[in-house]
Short mmCIF file of N, CA and C in Angstrom, two decimals:
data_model
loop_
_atom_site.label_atom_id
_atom_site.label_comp_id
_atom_site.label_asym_id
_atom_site.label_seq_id
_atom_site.Cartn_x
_atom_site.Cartn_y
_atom_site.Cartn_z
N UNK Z 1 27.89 -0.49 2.14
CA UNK Z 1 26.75 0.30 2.58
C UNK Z 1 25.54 -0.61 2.74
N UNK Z 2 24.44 -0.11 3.97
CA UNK Z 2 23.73 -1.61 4.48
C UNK Z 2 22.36 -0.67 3.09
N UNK Z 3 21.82 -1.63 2.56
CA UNK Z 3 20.88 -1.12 1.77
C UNK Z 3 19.33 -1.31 2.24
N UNK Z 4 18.98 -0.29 2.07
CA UNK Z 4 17.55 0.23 2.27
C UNK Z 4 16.86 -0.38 2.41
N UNK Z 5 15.38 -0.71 3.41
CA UNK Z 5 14.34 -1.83 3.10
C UNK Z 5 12.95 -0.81 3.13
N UNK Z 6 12.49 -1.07 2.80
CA UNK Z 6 11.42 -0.21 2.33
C UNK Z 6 10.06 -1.59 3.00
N UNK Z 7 9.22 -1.54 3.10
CA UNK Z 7 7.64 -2.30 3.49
C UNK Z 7 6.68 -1.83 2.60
N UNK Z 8 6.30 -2.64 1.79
CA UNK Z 8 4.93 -2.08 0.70
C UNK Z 8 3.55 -3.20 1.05
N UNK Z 9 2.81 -2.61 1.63
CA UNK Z 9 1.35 -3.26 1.55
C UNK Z 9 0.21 -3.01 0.91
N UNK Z 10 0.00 -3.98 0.07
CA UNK Z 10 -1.12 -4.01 -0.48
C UNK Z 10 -2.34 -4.29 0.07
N UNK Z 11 -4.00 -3.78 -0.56
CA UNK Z 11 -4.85 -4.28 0.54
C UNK Z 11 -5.79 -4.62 -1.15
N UNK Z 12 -7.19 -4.74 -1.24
CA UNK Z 12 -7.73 -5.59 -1.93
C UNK Z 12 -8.50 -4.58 -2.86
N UNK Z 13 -7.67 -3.15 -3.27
CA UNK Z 13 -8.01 -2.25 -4.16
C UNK Z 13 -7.67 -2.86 -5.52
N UNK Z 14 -8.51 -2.72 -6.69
CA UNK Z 14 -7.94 -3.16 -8.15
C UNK Z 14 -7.49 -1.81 -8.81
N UNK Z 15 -8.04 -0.39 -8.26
CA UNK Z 15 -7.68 0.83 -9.01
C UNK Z 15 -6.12 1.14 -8.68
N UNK Z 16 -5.95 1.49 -9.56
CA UNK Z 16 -4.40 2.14 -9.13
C UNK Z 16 -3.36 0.67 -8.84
N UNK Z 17 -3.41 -0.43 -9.01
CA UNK Z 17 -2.83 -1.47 -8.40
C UNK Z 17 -1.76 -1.43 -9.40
N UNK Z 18 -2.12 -1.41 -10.62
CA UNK Z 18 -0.58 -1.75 -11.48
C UNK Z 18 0.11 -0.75 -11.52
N UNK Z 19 -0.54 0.52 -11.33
CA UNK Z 19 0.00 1.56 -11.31
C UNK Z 19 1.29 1.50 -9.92
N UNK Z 20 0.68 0.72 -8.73
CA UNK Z 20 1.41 0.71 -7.59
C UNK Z 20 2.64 -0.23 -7.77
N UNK Z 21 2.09 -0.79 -8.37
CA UNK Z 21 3.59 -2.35 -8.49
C UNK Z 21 4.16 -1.42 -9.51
N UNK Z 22 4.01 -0.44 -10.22
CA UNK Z 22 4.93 -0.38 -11.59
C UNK Z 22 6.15 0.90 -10.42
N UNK Z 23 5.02 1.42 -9.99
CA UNK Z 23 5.78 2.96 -9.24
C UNK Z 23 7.04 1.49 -8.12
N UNK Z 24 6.67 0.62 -7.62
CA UNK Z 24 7.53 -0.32 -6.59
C UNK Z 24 8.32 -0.98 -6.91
N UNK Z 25 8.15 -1.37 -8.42
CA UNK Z 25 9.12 -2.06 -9.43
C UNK Z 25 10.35 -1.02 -9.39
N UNK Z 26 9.91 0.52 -10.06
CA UNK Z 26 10.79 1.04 -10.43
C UNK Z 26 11.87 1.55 -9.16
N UNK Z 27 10.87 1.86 -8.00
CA UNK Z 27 11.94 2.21 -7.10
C UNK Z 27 13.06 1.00 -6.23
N UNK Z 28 12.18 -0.40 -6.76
CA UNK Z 28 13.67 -1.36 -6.20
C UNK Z 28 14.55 -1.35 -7.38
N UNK Z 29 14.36 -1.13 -8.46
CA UNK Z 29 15.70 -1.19 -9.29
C UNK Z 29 16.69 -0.01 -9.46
N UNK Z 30 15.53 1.03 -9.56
CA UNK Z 30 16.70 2.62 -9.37
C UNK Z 30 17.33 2.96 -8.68
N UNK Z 31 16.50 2.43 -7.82
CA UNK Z 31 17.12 3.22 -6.26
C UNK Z 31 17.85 2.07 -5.41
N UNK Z 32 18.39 0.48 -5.76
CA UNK Z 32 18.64 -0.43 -5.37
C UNK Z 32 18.09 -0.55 -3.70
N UNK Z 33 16.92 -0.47 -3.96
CA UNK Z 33 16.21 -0.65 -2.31
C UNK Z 33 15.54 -2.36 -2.46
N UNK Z 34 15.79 -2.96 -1.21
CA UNK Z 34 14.61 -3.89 -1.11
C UNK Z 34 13.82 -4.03 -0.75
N UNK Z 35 12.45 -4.38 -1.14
CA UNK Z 35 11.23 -4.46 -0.84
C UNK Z 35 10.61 -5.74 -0.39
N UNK Z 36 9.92 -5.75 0.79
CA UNK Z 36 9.13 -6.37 1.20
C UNK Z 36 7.81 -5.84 1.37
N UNK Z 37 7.25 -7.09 0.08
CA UNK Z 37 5.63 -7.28 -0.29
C UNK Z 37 4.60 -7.43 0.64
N UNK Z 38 3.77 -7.17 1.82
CA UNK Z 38 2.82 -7.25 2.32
C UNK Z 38 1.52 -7.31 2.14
N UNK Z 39 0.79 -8.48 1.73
CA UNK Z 39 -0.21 -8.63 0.58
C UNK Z 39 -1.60 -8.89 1.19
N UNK Z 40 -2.63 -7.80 2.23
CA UNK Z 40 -3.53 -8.65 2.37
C UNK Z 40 -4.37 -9.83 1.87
N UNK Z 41 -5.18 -10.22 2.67
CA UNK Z 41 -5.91 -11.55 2.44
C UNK Z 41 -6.81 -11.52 0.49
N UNK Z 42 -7.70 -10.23 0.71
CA UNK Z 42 -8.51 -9.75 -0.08
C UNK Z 42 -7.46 -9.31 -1.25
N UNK Z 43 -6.46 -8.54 -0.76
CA UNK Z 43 -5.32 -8.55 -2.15
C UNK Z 43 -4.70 -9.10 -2.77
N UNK Z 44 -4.34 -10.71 -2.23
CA UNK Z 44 -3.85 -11.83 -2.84
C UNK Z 44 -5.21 -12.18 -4.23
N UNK Z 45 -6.15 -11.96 -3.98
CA UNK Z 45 -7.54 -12.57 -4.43
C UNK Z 45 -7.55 -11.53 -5.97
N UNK Z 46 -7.25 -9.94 -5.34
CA UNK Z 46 -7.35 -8.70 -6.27
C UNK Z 46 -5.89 -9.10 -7.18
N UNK Z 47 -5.12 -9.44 -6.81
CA UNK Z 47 -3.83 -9.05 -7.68
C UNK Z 47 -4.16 -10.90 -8.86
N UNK Z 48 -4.23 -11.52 -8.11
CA UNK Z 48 -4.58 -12.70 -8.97
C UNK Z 48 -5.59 -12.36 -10.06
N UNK Z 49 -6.94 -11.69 -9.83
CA UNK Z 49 -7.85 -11.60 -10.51
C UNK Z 49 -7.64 -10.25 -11.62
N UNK Z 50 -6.85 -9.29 -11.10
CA UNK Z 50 -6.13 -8.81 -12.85
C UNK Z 50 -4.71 -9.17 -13.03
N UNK Z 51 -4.45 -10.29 -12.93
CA UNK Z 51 -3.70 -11.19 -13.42
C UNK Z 51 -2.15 -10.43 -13.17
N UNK Z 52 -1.60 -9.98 -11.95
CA UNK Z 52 -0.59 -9.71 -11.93
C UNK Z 52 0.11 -10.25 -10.95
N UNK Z 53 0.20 -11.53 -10.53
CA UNK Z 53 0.77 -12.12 -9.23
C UNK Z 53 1.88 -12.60 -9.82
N UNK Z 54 2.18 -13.45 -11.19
CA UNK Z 54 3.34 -13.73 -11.52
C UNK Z 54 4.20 -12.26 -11.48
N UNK Z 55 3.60 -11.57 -11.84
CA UNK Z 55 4.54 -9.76 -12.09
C UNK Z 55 5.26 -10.08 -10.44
N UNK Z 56 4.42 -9.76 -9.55
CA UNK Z 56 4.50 -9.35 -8.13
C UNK Z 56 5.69 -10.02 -7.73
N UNK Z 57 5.48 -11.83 -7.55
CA UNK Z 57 6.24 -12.79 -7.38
C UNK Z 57 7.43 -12.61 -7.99
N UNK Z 58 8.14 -12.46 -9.47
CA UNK Z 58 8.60 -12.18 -10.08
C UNK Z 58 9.92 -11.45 -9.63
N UNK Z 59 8.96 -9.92 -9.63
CA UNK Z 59 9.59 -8.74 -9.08
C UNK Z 59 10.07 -8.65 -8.30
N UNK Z 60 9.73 -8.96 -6.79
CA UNK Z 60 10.05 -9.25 -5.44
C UNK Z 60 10.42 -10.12 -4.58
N UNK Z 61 11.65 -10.39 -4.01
CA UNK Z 61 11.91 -11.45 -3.31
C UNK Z 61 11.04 -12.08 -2.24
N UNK Z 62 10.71 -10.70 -1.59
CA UNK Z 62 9.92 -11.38 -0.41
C UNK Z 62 8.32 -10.73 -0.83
N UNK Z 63 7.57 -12.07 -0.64
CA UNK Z 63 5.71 -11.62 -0.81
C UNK Z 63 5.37 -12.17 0.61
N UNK Z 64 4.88 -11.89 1.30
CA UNK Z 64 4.16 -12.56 2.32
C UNK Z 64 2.78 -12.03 2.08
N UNK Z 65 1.79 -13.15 2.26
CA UNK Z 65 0.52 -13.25 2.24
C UNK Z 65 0.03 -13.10 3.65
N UNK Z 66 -1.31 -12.39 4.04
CA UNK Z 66 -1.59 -12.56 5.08
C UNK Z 66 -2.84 -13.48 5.51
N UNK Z 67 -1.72 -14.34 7.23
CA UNK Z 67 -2.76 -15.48 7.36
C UNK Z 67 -3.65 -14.66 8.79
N UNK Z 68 -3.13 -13.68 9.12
CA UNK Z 68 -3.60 -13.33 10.34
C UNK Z 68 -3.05 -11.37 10.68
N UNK Z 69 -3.51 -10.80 11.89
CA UNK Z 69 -3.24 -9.71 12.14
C UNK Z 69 -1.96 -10.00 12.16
N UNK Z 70 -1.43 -10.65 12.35
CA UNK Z 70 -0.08 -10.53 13.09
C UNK Z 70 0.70 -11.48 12.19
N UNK Z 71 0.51 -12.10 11.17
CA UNK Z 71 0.72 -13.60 11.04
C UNK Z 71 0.73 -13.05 8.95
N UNK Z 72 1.74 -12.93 8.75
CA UNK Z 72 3.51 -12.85 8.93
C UNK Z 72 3.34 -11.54 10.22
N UNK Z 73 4.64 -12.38 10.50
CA UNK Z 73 5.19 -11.08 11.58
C UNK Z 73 6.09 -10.10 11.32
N UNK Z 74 5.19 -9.00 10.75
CA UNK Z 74 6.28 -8.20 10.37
C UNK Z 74 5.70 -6.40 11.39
N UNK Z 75 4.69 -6.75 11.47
CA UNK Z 75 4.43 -5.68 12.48
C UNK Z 75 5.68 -4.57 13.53
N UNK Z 76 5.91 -5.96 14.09
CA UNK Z 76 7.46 -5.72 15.41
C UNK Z 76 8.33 -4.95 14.37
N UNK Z 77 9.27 -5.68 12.86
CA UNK Z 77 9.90 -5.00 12.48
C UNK Z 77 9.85 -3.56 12.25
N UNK Z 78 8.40 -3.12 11.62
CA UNK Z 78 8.34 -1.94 11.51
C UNK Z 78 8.18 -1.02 12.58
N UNK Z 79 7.79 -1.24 14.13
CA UNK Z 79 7.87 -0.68 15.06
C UNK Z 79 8.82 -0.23 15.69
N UNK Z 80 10.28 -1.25 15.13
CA UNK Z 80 11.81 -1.09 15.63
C UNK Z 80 12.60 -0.23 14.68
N UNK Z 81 12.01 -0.22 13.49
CA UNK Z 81 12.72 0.60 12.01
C UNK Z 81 13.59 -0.19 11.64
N UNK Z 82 13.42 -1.18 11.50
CA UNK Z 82 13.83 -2.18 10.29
C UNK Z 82 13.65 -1.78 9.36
N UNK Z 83 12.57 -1.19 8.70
CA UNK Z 83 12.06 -0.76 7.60
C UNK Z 83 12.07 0.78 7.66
N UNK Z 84 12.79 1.85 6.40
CA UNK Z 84 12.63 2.75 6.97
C UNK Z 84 11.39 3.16 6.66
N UNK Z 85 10.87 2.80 5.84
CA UNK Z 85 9.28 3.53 5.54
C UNK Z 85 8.34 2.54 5.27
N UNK Z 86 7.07 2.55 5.21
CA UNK Z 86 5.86 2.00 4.82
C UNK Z 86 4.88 2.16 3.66
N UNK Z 87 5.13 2.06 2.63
CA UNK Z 87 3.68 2.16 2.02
C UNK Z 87 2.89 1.76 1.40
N UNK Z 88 1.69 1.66 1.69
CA UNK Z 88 0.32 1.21 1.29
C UNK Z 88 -0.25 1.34 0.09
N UNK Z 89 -0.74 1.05 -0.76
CA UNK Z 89 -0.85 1.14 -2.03
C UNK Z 89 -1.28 0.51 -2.74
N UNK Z 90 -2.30 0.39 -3.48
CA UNK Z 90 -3.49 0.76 -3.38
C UNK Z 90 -4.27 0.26 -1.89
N UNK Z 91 -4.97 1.37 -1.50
CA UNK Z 91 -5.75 1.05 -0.01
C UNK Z 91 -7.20 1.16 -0.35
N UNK Z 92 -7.51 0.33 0.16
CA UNK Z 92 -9.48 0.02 -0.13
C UNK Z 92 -9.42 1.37 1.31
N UNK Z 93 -10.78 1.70 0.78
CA UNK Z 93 -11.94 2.57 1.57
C UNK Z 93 -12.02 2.04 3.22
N UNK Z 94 -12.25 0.65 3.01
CA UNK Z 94 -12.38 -0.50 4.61
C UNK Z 94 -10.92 -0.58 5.29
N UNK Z 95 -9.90 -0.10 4.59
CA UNK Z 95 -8.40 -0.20 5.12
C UNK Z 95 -8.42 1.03 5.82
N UNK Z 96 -8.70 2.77 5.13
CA UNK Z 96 -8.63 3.34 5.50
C UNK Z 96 -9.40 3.58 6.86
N UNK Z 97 -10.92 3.52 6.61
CA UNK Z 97 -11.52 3.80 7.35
C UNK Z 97 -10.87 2.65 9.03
N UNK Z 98 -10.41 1.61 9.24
CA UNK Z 98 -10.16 0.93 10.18
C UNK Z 98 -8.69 1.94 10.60
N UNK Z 99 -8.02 2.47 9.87
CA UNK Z 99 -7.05 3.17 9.97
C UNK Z 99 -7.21 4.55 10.91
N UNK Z 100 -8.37 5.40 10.07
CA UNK Z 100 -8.72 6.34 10.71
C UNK Z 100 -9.29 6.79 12.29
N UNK Z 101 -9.77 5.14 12.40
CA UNK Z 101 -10.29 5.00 13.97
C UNK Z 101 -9.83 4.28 14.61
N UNK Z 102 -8.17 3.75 14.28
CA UNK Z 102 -7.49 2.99 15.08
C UNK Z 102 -8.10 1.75 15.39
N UNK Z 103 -8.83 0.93 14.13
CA UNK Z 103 -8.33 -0.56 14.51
C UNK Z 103 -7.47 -1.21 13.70
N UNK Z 104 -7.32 -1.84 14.31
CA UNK Z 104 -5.87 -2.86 13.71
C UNK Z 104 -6.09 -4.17 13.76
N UNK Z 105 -6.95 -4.89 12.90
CA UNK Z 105 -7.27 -6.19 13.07
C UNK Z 105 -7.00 -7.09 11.60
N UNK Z 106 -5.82 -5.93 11.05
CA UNK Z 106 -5.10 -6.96 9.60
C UNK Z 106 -4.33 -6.85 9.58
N UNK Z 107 -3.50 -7.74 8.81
CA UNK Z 107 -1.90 -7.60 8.96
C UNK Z 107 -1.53 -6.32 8.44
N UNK Z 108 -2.54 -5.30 7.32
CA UNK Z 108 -2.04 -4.12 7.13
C UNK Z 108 -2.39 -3.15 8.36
N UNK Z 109 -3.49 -2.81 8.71
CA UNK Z 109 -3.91 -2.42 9.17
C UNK Z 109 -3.09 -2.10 10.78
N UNK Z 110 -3.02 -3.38 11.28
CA UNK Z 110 -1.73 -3.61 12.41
C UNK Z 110 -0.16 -3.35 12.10
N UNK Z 111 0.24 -3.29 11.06
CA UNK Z 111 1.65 -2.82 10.63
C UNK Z 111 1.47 -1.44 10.26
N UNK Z 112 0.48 -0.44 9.77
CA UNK Z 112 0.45 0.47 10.51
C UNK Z 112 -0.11 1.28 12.11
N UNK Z 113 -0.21 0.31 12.27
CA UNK Z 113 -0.54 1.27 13.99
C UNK Z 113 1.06 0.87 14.29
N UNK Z 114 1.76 -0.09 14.10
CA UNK Z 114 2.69 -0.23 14.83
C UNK Z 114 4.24 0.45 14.15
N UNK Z 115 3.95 0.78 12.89
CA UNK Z 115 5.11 1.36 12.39
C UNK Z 115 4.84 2.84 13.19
N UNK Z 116 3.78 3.47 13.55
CA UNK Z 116 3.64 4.62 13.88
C UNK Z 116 3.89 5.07 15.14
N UNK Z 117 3.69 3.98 16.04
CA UNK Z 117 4.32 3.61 17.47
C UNK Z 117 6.09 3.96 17.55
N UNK Z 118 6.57 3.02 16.58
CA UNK Z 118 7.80 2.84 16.48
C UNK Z 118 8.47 4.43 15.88
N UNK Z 119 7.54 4.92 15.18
CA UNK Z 119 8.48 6.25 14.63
C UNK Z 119 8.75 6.21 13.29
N UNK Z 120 8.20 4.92 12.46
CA UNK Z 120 8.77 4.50 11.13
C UNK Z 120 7.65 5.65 10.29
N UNK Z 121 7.50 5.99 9.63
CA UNK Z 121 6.89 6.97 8.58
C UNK Z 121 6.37 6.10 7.70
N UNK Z 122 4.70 6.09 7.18
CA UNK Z 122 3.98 5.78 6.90
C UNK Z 122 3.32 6.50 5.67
N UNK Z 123 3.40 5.79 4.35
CA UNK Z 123 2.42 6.67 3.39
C UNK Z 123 1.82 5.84 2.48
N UNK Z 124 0.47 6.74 2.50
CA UNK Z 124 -0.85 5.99 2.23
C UNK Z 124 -1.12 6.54 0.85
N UNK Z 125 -1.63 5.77 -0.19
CA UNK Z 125 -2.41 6.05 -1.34
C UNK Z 125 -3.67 5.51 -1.35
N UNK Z 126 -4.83 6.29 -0.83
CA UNK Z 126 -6.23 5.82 -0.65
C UNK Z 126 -6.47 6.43 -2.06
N UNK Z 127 -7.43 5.00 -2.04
CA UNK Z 127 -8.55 5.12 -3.84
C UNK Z 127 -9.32 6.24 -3.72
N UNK Z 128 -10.28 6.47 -2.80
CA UNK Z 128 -11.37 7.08 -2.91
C UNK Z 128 -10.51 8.69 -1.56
N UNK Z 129 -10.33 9.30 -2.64
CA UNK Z 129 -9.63 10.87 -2.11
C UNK Z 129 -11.14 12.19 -2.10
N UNK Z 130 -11.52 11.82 -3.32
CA UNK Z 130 -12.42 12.55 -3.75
C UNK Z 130 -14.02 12.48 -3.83
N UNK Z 131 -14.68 13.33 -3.97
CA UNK Z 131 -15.87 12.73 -3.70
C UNK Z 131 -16.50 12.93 -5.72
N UNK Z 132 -17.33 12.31 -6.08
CA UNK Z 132 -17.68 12.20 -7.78
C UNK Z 132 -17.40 10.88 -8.39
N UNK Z 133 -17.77 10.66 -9.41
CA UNK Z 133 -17.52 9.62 -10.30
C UNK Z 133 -16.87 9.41 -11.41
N UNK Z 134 -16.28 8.61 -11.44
CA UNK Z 134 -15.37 8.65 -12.44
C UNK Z 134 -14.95 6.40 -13.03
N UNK Z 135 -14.04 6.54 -14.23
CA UNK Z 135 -14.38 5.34 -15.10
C UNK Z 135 -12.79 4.69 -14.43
N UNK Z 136 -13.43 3.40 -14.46
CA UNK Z 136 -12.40 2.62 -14.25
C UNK Z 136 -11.89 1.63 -14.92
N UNK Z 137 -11.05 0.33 -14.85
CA UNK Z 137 -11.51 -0.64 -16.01
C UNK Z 137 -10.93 -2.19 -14.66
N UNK Z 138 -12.11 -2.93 -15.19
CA UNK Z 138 -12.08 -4.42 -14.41
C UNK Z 138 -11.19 -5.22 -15.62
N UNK Z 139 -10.86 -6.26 -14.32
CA UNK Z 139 -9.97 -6.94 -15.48
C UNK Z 139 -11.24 -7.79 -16.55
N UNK Z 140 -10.31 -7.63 -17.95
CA UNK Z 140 -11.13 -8.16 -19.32
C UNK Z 140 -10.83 -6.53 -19.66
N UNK Z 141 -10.93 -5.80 -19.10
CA UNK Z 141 -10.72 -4.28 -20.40
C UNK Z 141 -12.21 -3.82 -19.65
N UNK Z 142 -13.04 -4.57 -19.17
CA UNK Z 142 -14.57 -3.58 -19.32
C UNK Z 142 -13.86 -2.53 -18.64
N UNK Z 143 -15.10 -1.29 -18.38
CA UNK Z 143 -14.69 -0.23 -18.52
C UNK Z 143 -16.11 -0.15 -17.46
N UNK Z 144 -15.97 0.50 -16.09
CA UNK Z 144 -17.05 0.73 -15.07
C UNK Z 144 -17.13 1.93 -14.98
N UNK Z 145 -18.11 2.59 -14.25
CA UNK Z 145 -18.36 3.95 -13.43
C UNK Z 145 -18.51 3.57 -11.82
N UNK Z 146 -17.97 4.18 -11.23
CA UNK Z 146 -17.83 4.15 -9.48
C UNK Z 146 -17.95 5.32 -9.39
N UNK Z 147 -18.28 5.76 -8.14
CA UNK Z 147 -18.67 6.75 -7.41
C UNK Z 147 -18.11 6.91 -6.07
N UNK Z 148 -17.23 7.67 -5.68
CA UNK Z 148 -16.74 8.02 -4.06
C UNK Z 148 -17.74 8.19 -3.11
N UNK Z 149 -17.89 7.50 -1.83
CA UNK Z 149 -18.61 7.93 -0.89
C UNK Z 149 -18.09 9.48 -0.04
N UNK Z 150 -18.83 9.92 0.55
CA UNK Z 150 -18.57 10.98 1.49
C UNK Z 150 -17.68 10.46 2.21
N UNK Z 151 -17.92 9.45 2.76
CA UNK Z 151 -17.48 8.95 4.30
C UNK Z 151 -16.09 8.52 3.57
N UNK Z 152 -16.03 7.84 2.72
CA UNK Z 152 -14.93 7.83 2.31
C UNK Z 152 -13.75 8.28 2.16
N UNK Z 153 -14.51 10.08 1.30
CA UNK Z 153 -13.42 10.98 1.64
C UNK Z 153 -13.24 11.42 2.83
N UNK Z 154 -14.18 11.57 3.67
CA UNK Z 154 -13.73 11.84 5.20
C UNK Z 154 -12.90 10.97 6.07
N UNK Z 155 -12.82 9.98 6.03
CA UNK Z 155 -12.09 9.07 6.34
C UNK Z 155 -10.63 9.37 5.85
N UNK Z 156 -10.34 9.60 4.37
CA UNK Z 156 -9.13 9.92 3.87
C UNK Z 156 -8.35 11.29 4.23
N UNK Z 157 -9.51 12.02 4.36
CA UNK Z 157 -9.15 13.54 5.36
C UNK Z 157 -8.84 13.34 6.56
N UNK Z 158 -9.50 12.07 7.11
CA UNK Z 158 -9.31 12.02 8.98
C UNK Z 158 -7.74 11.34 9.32
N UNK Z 159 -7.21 10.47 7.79
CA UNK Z 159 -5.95 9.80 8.08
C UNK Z 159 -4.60 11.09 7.77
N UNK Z 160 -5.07 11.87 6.87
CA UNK Z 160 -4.32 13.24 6.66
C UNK Z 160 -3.89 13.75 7.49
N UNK Z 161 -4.44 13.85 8.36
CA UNK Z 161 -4.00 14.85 10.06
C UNK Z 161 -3.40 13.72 10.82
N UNK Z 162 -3.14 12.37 10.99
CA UNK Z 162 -3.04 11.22 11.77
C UNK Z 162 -1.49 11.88 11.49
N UNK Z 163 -1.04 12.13 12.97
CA UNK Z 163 0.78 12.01 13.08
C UNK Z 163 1.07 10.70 12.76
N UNK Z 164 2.53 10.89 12.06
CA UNK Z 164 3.09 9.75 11.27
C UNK Z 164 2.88 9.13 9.52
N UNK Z 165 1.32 9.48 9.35
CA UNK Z 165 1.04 9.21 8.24
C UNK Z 165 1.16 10.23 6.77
N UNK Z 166 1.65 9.97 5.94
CA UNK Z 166 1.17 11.03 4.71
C UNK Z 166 0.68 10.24 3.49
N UNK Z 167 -0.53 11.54 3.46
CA UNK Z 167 -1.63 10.46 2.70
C UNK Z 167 -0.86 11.19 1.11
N UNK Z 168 -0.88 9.91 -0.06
CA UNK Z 168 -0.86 10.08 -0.88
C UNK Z 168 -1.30 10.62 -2.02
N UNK Z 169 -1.21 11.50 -2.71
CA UNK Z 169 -2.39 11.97 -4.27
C UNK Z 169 -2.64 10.76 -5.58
N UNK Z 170 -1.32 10.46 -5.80
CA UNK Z 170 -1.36 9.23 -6.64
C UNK Z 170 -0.21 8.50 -6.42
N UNK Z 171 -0.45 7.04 -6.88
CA UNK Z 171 0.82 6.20 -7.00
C UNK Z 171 2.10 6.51 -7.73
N UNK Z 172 1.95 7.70 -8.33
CA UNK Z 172 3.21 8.46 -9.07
C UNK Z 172 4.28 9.13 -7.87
N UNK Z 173 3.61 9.57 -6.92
CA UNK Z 173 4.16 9.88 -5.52
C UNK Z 173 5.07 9.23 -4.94
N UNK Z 174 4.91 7.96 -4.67
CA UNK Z 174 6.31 6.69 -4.39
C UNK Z 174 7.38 7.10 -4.96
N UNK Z 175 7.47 7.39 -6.11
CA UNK Z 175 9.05 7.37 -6.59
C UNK Z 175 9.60 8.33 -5.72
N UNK Z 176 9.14 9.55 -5.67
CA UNK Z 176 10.04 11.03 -5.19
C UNK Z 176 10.20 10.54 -4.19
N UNK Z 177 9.34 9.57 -2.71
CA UNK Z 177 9.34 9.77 -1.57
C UNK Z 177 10.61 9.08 -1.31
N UNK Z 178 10.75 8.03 -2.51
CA UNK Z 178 11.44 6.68 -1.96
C UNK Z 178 12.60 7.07 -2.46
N UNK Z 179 13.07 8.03 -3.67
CA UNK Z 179 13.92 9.02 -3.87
C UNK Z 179 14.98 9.68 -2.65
N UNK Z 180 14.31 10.41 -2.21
CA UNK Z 180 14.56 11.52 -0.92
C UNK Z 180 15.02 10.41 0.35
N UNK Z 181 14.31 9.23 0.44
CA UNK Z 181 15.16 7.90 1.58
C UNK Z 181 16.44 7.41 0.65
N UNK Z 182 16.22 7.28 -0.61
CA UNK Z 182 17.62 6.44 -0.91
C UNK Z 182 18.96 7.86 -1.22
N UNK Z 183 18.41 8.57 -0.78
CA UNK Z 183 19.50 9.80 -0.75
C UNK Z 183 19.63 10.11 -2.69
N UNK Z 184 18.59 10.31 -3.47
CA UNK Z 184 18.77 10.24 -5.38
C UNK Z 184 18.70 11.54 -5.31
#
């Protein structure tokens, strides 16, 4: 049986991030799927700085870093369904919003316009869902307050209705989706 490939991109969110590798960990071992890592520029920088890149590396055979929109080329694959699904996880506010108005000028950003072209199914876990404040923690343990913009959540509402995409509630979500593809 040919086994599953799944596409996970990261973009340069620190909330929810371990939460995302732990939900991506578990579904390549349960569900014997393989994953390919898609790591923006700004997320190579985020995953280093709360100290989880050996995890990442580790975990996953393939990491590609991004040097360009296009550059790894993995765009094409997901447009052909190489991959049967996509997802994003943790997504900065600046991912979404380029999302919502159709530009595509990152390697994430461009691997979804083009998985969506292709027909591949796309799902998003944006940080900022909600509008209020609430505590987070930077790496060292401190412990912050952030605040959701409006535009933010509108942006995350405007990718909601986008055919092809389903926007995520939390990174706990991955398992079931990736569940229901590996036939569990």
């Amino acid at each position: 049986m040919k086994k599953i490939r799944l596409a996970w991109g990261i973009t340069g969110a620190g909330d929810y991030l371990a939460e995302s590798l732990s939900a991506m960990k578990r579904v390549s071992v349960e569900f014997d799927v393989e994953v390919t890592v898609l790591v923006s520029k700004n997320a190579e920088m985020v995953v280093k700085w709360y100290r989880l890149w050996d995890d990442l590396e580790s975990s996953f055979e393939k990491v590609k870093v991004e040097k360009g929109a296009n550059v790894p080329f993995f765009a094409g694959p997901l447009q052909v369904g190489y991959y049967r699904l996509f997802f994003v996880s943790p997504a900065t506010a600046n991912t979404v919003a380029k999302i919502a108005y159709g530009i595509a000028d990152t390697l994430i950003t461009n691997c979804v316009a083009q998985a969506i072209k292709g027909g591949t199914p796309v799902y998003i876990y944006p940080v900022d869902q909600e509008l209020g404040s609430r505590e987070t923690q930077v790496p060292g343990g401190k412990t912050i307050t952030i605040t959701t913009r409006k535009i933010d959540v509108e942006n995350a509402a405007r990718i909601k209705d986008m055919e092809g995409i389903t926007v995520l509630k939390h990174p706990s979500r991955i398992e079931p989706v990736a569940a229901a593809i590996a036939g569990q």
